[in-house]
Each structure stands twice: as structure tokens, then as C-alpha cells.
PDB file of C-alpha atoms in Angstrom:
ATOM      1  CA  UNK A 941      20.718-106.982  61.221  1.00 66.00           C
ATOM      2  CA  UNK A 942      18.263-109.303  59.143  1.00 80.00           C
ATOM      3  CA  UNK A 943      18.357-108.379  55.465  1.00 93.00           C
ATOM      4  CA  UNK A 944      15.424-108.839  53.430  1.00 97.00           C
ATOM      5  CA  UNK A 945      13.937-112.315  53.192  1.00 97.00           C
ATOM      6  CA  UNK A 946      11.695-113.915  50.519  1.00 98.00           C
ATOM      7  CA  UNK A 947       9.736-116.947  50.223  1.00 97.00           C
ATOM      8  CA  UNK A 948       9.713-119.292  48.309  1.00 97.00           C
ATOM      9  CA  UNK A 949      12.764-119.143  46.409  1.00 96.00           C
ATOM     10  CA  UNK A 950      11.648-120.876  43.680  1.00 97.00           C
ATOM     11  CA  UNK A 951       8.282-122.239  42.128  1.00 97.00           C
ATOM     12  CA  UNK A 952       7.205-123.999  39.492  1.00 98.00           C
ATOM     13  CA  UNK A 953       3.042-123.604  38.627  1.00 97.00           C
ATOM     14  CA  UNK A 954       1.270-124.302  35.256  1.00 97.00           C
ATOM     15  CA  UNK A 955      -0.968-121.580  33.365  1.00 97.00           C
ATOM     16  CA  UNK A 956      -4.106-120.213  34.765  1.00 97.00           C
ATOM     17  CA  UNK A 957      -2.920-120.960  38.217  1.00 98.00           C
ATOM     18  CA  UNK A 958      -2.393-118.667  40.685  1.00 98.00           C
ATOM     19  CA  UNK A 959       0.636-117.862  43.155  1.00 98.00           C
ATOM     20  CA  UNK A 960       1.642-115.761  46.196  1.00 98.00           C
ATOM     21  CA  UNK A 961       5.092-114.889  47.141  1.00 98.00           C
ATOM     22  CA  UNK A 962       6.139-113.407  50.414  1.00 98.00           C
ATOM     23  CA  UNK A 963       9.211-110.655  51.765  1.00 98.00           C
ATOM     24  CA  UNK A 964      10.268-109.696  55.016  1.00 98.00           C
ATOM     25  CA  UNK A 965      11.316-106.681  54.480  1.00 97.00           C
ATOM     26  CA  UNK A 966      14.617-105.087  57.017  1.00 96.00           C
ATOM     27  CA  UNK A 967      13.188-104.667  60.653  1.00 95.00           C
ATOM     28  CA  UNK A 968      12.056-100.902  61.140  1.00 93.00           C
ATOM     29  CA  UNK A 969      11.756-100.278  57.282  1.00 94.00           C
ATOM     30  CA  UNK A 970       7.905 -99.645  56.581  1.00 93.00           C
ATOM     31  CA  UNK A 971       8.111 -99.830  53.115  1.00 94.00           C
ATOM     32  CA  UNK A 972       7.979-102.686  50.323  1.00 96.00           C
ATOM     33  CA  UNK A 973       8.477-102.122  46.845  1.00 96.00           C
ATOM     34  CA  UNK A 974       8.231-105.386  44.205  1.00 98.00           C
ATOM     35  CA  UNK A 975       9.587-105.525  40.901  1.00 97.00           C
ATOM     36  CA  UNK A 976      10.005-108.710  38.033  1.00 98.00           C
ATOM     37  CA  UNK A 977      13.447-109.052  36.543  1.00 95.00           C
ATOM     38  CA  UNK A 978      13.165-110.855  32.894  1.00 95.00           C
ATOM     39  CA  UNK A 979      16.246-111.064  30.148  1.00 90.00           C
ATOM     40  CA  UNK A 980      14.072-109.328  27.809  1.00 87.00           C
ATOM     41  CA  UNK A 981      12.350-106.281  29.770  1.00 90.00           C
ATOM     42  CA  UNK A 982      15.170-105.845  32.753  1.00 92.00           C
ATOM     43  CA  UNK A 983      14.429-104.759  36.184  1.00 95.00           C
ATOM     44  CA  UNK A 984      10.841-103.247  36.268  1.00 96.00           C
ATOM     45  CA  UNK A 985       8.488-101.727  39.088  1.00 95.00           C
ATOM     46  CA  UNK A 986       5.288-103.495  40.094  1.00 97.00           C
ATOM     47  CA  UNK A 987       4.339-101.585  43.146  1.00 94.00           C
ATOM     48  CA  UNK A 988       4.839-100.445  46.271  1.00 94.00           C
ATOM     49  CA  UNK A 989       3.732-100.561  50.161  1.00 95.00           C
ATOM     50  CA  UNK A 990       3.983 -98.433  52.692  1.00 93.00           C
ATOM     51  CA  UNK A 991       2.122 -98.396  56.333  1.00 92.00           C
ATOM     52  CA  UNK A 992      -0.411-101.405  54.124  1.00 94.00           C
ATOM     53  CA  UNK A 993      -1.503 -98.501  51.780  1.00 94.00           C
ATOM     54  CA  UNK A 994      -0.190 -99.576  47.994  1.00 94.00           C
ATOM     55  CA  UNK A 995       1.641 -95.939  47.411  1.00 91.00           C
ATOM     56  CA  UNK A 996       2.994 -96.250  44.199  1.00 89.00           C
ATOM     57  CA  UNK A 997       1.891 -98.775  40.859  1.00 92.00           C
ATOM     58  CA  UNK A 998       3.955 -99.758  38.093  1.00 92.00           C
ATOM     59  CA  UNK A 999       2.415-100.641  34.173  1.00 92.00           C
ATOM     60  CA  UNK A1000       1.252-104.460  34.908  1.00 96.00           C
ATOM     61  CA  UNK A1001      -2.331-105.578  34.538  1.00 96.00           C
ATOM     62  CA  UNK A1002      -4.726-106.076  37.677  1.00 95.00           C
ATOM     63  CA  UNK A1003      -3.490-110.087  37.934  1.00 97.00           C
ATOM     64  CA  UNK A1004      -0.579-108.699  39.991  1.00 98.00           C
ATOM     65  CA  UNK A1005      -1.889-107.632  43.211  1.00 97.00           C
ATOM     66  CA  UNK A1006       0.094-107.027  46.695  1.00 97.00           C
ATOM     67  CA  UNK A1007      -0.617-106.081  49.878  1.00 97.00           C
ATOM     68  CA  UNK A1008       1.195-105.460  52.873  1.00 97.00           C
ATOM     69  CA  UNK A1009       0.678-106.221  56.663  1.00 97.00           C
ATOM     70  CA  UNK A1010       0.356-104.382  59.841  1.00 96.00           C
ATOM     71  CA  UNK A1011       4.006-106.114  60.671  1.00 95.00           C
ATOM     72  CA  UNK A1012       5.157-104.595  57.115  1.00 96.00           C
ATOM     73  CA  UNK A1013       5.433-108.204  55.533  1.00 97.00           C
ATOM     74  CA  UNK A1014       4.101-107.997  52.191  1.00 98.00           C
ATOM     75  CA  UNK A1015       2.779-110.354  49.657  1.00 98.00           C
ATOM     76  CA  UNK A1016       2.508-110.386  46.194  1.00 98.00           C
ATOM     77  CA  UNK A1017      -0.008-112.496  44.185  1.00 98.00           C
ATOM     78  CA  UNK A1018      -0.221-113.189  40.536  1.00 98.00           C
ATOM     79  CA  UNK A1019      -3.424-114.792  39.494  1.00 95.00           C
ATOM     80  CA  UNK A1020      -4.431-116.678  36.284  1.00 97.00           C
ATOM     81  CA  UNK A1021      -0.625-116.783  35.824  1.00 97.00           C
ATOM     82  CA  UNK A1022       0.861-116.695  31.474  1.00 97.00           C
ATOM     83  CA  UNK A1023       3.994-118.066  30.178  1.00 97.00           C
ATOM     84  CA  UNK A1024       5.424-114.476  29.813  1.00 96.00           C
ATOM     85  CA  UNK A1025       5.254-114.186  33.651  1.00 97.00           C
ATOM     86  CA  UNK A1026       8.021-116.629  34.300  1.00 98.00           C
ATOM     87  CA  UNK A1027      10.606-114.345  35.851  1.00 97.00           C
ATOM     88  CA  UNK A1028      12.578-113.798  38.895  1.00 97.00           C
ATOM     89  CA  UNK A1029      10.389-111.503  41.772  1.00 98.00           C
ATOM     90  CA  UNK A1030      12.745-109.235  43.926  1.00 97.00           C
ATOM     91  CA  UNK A1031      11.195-107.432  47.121  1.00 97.00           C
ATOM     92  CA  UNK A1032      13.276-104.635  48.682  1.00 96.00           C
ATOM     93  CA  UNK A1033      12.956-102.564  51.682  1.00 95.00           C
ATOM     94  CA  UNK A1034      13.384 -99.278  52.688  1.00 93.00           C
ATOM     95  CA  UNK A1035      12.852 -96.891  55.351  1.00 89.00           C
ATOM     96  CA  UNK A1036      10.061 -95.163  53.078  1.00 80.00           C
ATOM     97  CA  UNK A1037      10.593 -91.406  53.996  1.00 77.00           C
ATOM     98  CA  UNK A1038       9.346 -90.296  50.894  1.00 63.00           C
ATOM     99  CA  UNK A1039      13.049 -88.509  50.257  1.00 63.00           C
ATOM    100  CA  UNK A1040      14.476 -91.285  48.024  1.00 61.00           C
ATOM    101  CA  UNK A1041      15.981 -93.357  50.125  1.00 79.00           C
ATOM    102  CA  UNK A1042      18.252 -96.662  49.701  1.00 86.00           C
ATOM    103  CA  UNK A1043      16.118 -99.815  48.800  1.00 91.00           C
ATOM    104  CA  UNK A1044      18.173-102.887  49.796  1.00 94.00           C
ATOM    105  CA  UNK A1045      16.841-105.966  48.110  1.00 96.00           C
ATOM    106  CA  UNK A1046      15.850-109.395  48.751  1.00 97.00           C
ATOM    107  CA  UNK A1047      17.857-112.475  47.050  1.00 95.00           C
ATOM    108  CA  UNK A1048      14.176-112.974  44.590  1.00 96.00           C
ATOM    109  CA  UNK A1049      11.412-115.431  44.051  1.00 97.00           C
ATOM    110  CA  UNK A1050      12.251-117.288  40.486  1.00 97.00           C
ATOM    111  CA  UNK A1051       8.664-118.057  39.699  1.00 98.00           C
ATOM    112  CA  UNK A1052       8.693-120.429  36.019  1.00 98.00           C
ATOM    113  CA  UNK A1053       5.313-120.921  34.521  1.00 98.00           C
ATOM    114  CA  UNK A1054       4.930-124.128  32.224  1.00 97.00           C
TER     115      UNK A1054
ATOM    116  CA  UNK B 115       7.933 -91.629  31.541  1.00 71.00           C
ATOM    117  CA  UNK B 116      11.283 -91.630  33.126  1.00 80.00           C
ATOM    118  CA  UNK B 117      13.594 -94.208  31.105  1.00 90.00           C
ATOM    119  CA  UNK B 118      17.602 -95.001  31.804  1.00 95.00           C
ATOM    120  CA  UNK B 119      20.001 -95.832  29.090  1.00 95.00           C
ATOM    121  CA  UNK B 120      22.736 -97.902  29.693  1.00 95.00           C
ATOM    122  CA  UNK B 121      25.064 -97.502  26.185  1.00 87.00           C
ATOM    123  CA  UNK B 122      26.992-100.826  27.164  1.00 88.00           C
ATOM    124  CA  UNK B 123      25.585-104.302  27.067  1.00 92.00           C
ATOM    125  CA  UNK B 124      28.659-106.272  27.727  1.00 96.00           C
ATOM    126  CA  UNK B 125      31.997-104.963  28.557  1.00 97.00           C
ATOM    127  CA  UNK B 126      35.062-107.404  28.620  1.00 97.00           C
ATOM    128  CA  UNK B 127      38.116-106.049  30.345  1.00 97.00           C
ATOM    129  CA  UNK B 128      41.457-107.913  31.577  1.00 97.00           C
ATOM    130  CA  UNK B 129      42.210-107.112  35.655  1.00 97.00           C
ATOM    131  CA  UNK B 130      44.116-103.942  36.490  1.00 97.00           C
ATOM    132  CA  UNK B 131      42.189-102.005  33.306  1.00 97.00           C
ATOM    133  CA  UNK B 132      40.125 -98.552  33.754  1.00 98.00           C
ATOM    134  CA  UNK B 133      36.241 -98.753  33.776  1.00 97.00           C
ATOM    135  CA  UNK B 134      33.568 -96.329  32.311  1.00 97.00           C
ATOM    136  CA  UNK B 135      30.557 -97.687  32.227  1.00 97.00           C
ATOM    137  CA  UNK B 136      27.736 -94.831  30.410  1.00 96.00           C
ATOM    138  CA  UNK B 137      24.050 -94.222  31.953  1.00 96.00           C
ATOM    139  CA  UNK B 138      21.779 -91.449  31.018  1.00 96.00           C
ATOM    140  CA  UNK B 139      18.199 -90.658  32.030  1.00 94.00           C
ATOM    141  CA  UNK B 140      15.170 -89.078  30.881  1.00 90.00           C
ATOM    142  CA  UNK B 141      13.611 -87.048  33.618  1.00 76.00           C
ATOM    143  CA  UNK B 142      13.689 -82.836  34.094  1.00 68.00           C
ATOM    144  CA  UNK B 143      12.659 -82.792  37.628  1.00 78.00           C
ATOM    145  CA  UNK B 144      14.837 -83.636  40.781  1.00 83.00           C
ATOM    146  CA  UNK B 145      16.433 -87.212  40.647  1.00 86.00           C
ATOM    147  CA  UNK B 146      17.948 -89.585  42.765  1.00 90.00           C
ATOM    148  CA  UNK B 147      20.272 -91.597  40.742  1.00 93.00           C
ATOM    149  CA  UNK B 148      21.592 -95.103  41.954  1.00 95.00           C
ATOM    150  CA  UNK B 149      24.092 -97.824  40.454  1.00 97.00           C
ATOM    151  CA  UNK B 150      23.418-101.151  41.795  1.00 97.00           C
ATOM    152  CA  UNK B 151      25.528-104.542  40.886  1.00 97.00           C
ATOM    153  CA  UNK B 152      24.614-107.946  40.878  1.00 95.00           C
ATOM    154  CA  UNK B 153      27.402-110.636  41.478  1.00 95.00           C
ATOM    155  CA  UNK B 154      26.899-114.037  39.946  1.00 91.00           C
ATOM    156  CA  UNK B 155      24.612-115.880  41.786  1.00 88.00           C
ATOM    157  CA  UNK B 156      24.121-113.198  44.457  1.00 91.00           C
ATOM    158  CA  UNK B 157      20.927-110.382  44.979  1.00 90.00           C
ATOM    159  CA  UNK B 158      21.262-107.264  43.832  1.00 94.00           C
ATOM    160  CA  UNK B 159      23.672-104.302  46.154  1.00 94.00           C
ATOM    161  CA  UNK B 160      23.919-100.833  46.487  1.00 94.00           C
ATOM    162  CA  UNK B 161      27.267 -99.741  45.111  1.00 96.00           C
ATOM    163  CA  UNK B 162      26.742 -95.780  45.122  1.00 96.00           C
ATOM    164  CA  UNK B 163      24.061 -93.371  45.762  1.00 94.00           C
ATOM    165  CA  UNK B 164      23.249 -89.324  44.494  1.00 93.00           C
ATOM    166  CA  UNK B 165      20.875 -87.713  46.401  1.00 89.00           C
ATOM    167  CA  UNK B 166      22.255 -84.323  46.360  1.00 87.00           C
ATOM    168  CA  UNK B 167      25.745 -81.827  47.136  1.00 89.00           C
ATOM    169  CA  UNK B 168      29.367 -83.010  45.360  1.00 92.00           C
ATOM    170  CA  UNK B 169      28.353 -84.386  41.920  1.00 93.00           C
ATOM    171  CA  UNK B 170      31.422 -87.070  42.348  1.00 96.00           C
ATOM    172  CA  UNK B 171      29.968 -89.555  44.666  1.00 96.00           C
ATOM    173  CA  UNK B 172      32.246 -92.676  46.538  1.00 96.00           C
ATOM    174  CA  UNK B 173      30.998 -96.007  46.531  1.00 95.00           C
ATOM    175  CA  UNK B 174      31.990 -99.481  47.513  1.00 94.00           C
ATOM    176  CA  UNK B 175      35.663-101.470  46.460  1.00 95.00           C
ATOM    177  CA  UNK B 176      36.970 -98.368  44.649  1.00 96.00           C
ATOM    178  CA  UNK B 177      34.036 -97.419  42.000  1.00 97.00           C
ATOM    179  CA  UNK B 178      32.491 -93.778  41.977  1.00 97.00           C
ATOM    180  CA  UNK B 179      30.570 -92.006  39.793  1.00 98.00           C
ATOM    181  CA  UNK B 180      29.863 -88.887  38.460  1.00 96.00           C
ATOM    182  CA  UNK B 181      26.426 -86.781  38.181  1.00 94.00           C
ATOM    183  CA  UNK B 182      26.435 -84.386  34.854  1.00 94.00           C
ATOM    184  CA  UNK B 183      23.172 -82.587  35.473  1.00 90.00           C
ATOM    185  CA  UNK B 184      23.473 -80.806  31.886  1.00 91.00           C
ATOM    186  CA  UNK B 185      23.966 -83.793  30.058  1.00 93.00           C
ATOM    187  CA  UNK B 186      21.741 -85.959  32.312  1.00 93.00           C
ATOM    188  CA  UNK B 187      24.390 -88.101  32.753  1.00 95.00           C
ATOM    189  CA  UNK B 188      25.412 -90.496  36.073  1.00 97.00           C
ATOM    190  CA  UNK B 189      28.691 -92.383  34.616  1.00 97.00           C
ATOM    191  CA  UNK B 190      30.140 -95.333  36.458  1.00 97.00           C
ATOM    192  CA  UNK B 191      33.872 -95.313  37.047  1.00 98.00           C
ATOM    193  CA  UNK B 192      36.476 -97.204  38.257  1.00 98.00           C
ATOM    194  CA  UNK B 193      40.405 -96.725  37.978  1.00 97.00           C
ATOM    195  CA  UNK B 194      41.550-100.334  37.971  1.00 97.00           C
ATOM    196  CA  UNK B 195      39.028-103.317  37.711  1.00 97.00           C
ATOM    197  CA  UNK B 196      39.861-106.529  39.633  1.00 97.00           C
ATOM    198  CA  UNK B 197      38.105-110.551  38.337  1.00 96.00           C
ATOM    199  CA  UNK B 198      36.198-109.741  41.554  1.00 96.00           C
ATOM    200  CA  UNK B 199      34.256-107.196  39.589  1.00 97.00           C
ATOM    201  CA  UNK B 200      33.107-109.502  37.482  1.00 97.00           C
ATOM    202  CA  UNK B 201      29.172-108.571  37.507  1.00 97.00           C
ATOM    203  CA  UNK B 202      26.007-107.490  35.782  1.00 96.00           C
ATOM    204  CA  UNK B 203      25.597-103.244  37.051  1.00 98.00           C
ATOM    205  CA  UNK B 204      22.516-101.455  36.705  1.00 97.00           C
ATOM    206  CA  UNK B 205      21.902 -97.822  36.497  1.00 97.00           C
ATOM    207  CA  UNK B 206      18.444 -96.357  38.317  1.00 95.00           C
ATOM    208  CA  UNK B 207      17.034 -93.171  38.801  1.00 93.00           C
ATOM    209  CA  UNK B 208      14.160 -92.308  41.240  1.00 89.00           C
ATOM    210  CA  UNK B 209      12.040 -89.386  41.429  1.00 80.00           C
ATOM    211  CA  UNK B 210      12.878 -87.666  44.457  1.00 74.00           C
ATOM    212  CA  UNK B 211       9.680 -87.842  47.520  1.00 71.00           C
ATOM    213  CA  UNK B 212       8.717 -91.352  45.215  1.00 77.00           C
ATOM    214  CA  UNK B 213       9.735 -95.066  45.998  1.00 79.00           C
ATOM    215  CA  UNK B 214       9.980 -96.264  42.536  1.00 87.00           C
ATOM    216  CA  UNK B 215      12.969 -97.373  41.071  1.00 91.00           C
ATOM    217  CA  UNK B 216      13.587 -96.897  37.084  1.00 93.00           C
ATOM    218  CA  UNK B 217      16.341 -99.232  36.214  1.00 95.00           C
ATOM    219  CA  UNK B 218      18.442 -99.287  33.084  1.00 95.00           C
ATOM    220  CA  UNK B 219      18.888-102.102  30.811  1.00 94.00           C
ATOM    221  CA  UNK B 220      22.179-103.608  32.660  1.00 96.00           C
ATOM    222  CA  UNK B 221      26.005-103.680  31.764  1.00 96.00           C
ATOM    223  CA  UNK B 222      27.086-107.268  31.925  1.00 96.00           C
ATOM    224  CA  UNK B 223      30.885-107.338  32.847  1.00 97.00           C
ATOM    225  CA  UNK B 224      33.499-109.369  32.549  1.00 97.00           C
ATOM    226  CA  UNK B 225      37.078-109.159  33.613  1.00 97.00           C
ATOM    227  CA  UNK B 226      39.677-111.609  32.643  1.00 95.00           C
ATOM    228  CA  UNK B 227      42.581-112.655  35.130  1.00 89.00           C
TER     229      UNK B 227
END
């Protein structure tokens, strides 16, 4: 079984641009949940996607947007993109019951803004 | 807002050495609680899982931990460490019926041969 897949692994963009990263998430799981890992704030939630409804939304400003597909592929865009928003992007999957279940994670998206 | 403390930063231990790594969490309601590790160079893994039942969970290559409801407590533990273990771990906590992850800081480890 496929794990989780994200594109591109790595990208380099300048300020003020904009950027969209991709995850495949495990065949059969419908939901997508996205989340930036920096050295200085950790691991934290952006949002999440389930049946391409956003379900749950972390603390980042309305530049970070998502969406998810009818094939549960997801996207995540930042737009007018900062220096503070270099950082590594990590997608993970899960079945999306609603009763906690395990999110298995995708190998990241290190995004560095010059 | 749900947080998750993780008391050690960096924990240096030589191979065949006993492991306690701390993690507390903030949150009154019902919890799933999660340690994850990150090898060098590899994507984050699922090394155990609470959901509910025995409060001494069994994960992967030996490590288990430990739910403490009364001290809101989810302790990491493993009896003999091996250079394999070598790893960042990270404690999380989810809000059970929500998909959102609350991860702890991380516990960088390192064990010498």
C-alpha cells in the first residue's frame, strides 16, 4: 500500500510570491490534515479536509488556504509568501472517522522563502 | 487551547541504557494521546497510540508508554535504548471526534554506541 505522497519536495520562491503544494493522501483515507514544522514553533496544525469540506482550522492568517478534491488529493496554497514562512509542509492521511484515528504522514514539502 | 509539554529537549544516552522521556497535556475532556518519532532524514511514524482501555500501551521496537489520567501525563518508556533509536520524538494529543493534532515541542535523542 502507497503511503502518503507530496509534491514538490522542495522549493525555493522569493517574497510576495505565491506557492501550491500537493499530497496524495493513503488510498481509501478521505481525510487530509496539513501542518508547518519550523525549529522555533514545532509541529503546528494548519487545517484539515475531509469529503472537500475544510473540517477543522488551525491559528494561521487567510494566506494559507487548502482545498481538497473529489479524489481526496489536497492542495495547499500560501499566497503573498514572508520570510517567516520558510518551513517544512507535512500532509498526513487518515481514515477521518471522526474517533481520533492514526494520521500517517507524508515525507514534507521544505518550502524556503528568500 | 490544548498545549503538550515535553520536559526534555535533548536527551543523550549510551546503547543498552533505560529511557523516560516526560509529556504532559493541557486538556479536561477526552484525549487521544500519540508519540510519534522522526528518524534522521526520514518522515515522521507512529510509534504508539491511546485511544482508550489498559493505560500501558505497546508500541513499535520495544517502547511503550504510559497514560496517567490524574496527572495528565502520557510518559514515553523504553527499557534498553539501542544507536538505532537515535531520533527526534514528539508527544501529541487530539481531541477525541476531532482531526487535529497538538504536538509537543520534541525530545531530540541521542544514543552513543
Amino acid at each position: 500500500k502507497a503511503g502518503v505522497t507530496q509534491t514538490p519536495r522542495y522549493l525555493i520562491k522569493t517574497r510576495g510570491q505565491q506557492v501550491t503544494l500537493s499530497c496524495s493522501p493513503i488510498s481509501g483515507h478521505r481525510s487530509v490534515s496539513w501542518y508547518q514544522q519550523t525549529p522555533g514553533q514545532g509541529l503546528q496544525f494548519l487545517f484539515e479536509y475531509f469529503s472537500e469540506t475544510q473540517r477543522n482550522k488551525g491559528n494561521f492568517p487567510g494566506r494559507f488556504s487548502g482545498r481538497q478534491f473529489s479524489n481526496s488529493r489536497s492542495e495547499m496554497n500560501v499566497s503573498t509568501l514572508e520570510l517567516g514562512d520558510s518551513a517544512l509542509y507535512l500532509c498526513a492521511s487518515s481514515m477521518g472517522t471522526g474517533s481520533g484515528d492514526e494520521q500517517f504522514f507524508g515525507p514534507g514539502t521544505r518550502l524556503t522563502v528568500l | 487551547a490544548q498545549s503538550v509539554s515535553q520536559h526534555n529537549h535533548h536527551v543523550i544516552l549510551s546503547e543498552a541504557a533505560s529511557l523516560e522521556l516526560g509529556c504532559n497535556y493541557s486538556y479536561g475532556g477526552t484525549v487521544n494521546l500519540f508519540w510519534y518519532v522522526q528518524y534522521p532524514g526520514q518522515h515522521l511514524q507512529l510509534l504508539l497510540k491511546y485511544f482508550s482501555g489498559d493505560p500501558l500501551v505497546k508500541g513499535i521496537k520495544g517502547f511503550e508508554a504510559e497514560f496517567i489520567k490524574s496527572k495528565f501525563s502520557f510518559n514515553l518508556r523504553k527499557p534498553s535504548v539501542q544507536w538505532s533509536d537515535t531520533a527526534e520524538y514528539f508527544c501529541a494529543v487530539m481531541n477525541t471526534g476531532f482531526q487535529k493534532l497538538v504536538f509537543g515541542t520534541g525530545t531530540r535523542l541521542l544514543v552513543s554506541p
